[in-house]
Amino acid sequence: MFGISSLGWVHTLSSLPAIPLAIYMFARYG
């Protein structure tokens, strides 16, 4: 069995683009 579930993959894939997006939003509106 894999050490990560399908839900974990969804969370990982959805959080990866959120990191530079958060930096971009902070740089633009911060």
mmCIF file of N, CA and C in Angstrom:
data_model
loop_
_atom_site.group_PDB
_atom_site.id
_atom_site.type_symbol
_atom_site.label_atom_id
_atom_site.label_comp_id
_atom_site.label_asym_id
_atom_site.label_seq_id
_atom_site.Cartn_x
_atom_site.Cartn_y
_atom_site.Cartn_z
ATOM 1 N N MET A 1 0.840 -1.202 0.000
ATOM 2 C CA MET A 1 0.000 0.000 0.000
ATOM 3 C C MET A 1 0.881 1.260 0.000
ATOM 4 N N PHE A 2 0.359 2.320 -0.573
ATOM 5 C CA PHE A 2 1.100 3.574 -0.591
ATOM 6 C C PHE A 2 0.989 4.269 0.763
ATOM 7 N N GLY A 3 1.950 5.096 1.065
ATOM 8 C CA GLY A 3 1.968 5.786 2.350
ATOM 9 C C GLY A 3 1.049 7.001 2.373
ATOM 10 N N ILE A 4 0.490 7.314 1.189
ATOM 11 C CA ILE A 4 -0.391 8.473 1.108
ATOM 12 C C ILE A 4 -1.675 8.084 0.384
ATOM 13 N N SER A 5 -2.781 8.559 0.887
ATOM 14 C CA SER A 5 -4.075 8.218 0.294
ATOM 15 C C SER A 5 -4.389 9.155 -0.870
ATOM 16 N N SER A 6 -5.456 8.855 -1.591
ATOM 17 C CA SER A 6 -5.850 9.697 -2.720
ATOM 18 C C SER A 6 -6.223 11.091 -2.222
ATOM 19 N N LEU A 7 -6.810 11.153 -1.019
ATOM 20 C CA LEU A 7 -7.173 12.443 -0.449
ATOM 21 C C LEU A 7 -5.919 13.243 -0.114
ATOM 22 N N GLY A 8 -4.880 12.518 0.292
ATOM 23 C CA GLY A 8 -3.612 13.173 0.596
ATOM 24 C C GLY A 8 -2.987 13.755 -0.663
ATOM 25 N N TRP A 9 -3.133 13.033 -1.771
ATOM 26 C CA TRP A 9 -2.611 13.527 -3.050
ATOM 27 C C TRP A 9 -3.354 14.785 -3.486
ATOM 28 N N VAL A 10 -4.670 14.775 -3.299
ATOM 29 C CA VAL A 10 -5.476 15.947 -3.661
ATOM 30 C C VAL A 10 -5.045 17.150 -2.824
ATOM 31 N N HIS A 11 -4.807 16.903 -1.522
ATOM 32 C CA HIS A 11 -4.396 17.981 -0.629
ATOM 33 C C HIS A 11 -3.025 18.514 -1.027
ATOM 34 N N THR A 12 -2.124 17.602 -1.414
ATOM 35 C CA THR A 12 -0.771 18.001 -1.806
ATOM 36 C C THR A 12 -0.795 18.793 -3.112
ATOM 37 N N LEU A 13 -1.512 18.279 -4.101
ATOM 38 C CA LEU A 13 -1.558 18.937 -5.407
ATOM 39 C C LEU A 13 -2.261 20.287 -5.331
ATOM 40 N N SER A 14 -3.213 20.415 -4.402
ATOM 41 C CA SER A 14 -3.953 21.670 -4.286
ATOM 42 C C SER A 14 -3.188 22.690 -3.453
ATOM 43 N N SER A 15 -2.269 22.209 -2.608
ATOM 44 C CA SER A 15 -1.522 23.121 -1.743
ATOM 45 C C SER A 15 -0.248 23.621 -2.416
ATOM 46 N N LEU A 16 0.263 22.865 -3.403
ATOM 47 C CA LEU A 16 1.493 23.266 -4.085
ATOM 48 C C LEU A 16 1.352 24.602 -4.821
ATOM 49 N N PRO A 17 0.338 24.792 -5.674
ATOM 50 C CA PRO A 17 0.197 26.088 -6.345
ATOM 51 C C PRO A 17 -0.266 27.189 -5.404
ATOM 52 N N ALA A 18 -0.759 26.826 -4.216
ATOM 53 C CA ALA A 18 -1.252 27.819 -3.269
ATOM 54 C C ALA A 18 -0.101 28.568 -2.605
ATOM 55 N N ILE A 19 1.088 27.951 -2.594
ATOM 56 C CA ILE A 19 2.237 28.586 -1.940
ATOM 57 C C ILE A 19 2.718 29.815 -2.720
ATOM 58 N N PRO A 20 3.058 29.687 -4.022
ATOM 59 C CA PRO A 20 3.459 30.879 -4.780
ATOM 60 C C PRO A 20 2.294 31.842 -4.980
ATOM 61 N N LEU A 21 1.074 31.327 -4.983
ATOM 62 C CA LEU A 21 -0.093 32.186 -5.138
ATOM 63 C C LEU A 21 -0.250 33.078 -3.915
ATOM 64 N N ALA A 22 -0.014 32.507 -2.736
ATOM 65 C CA ALA A 22 -0.107 33.280 -1.499
ATOM 66 C C ALA A 22 0.977 34.362 -1.465
ATOM 67 N N ILE A 23 2.165 34.015 -1.964
ATOM 68 C CA ILE A 23 3.263 34.983 -2.014
ATOM 69 C C ILE A 23 2.929 36.104 -2.996
ATOM 70 N N TYR A 24 2.327 35.745 -4.116
ATOM 71 C CA TYR A 24 1.950 36.726 -5.130
ATOM 72 C C TYR A 24 0.866 37.669 -4.612
ATOM 73 N N MET A 25 -0.120 37.093 -3.943
ATOM 74 C CA MET A 25 -1.212 37.892 -3.400
ATOM 75 C C MET A 25 -0.699 38.819 -2.301
ATOM 76 N N PHE A 26 0.235 38.307 -1.490
ATOM 77 C CA PHE A 26 0.798 39.115 -0.408
ATOM 78 C C PHE A 26 1.645 40.251 -0.969
ATOM 79 N N ALA A 27 2.379 39.960 -2.045
ATOM 80 C CA ALA A 27 3.245 40.966 -2.650
ATOM 81 C C ALA A 27 2.419 42.032 -3.374
ATOM 82 N N ARG A 28 1.266 41.637 -3.865
ATOM 83 C CA ARG A 28 0.438 42.565 -4.631
ATOM 84 C C ARG A 28 -0.453 43.411 -3.726
ATOM 85 N N TYR A 29 -1.083 42.770 -2.737
ATOM 86 C CA TYR A 29 -2.014 43.478 -1.866
ATOM 87 C C TYR A 29 -1.418 43.796 -0.500
ATOM 88 N N GLY A 30 -0.271 43.204 -0.188
ATOM 89 C CA GLY A 30 0.335 43.424 1.118
ATOM 90 C C GLY A 30 1.206 44.679 1.079
#
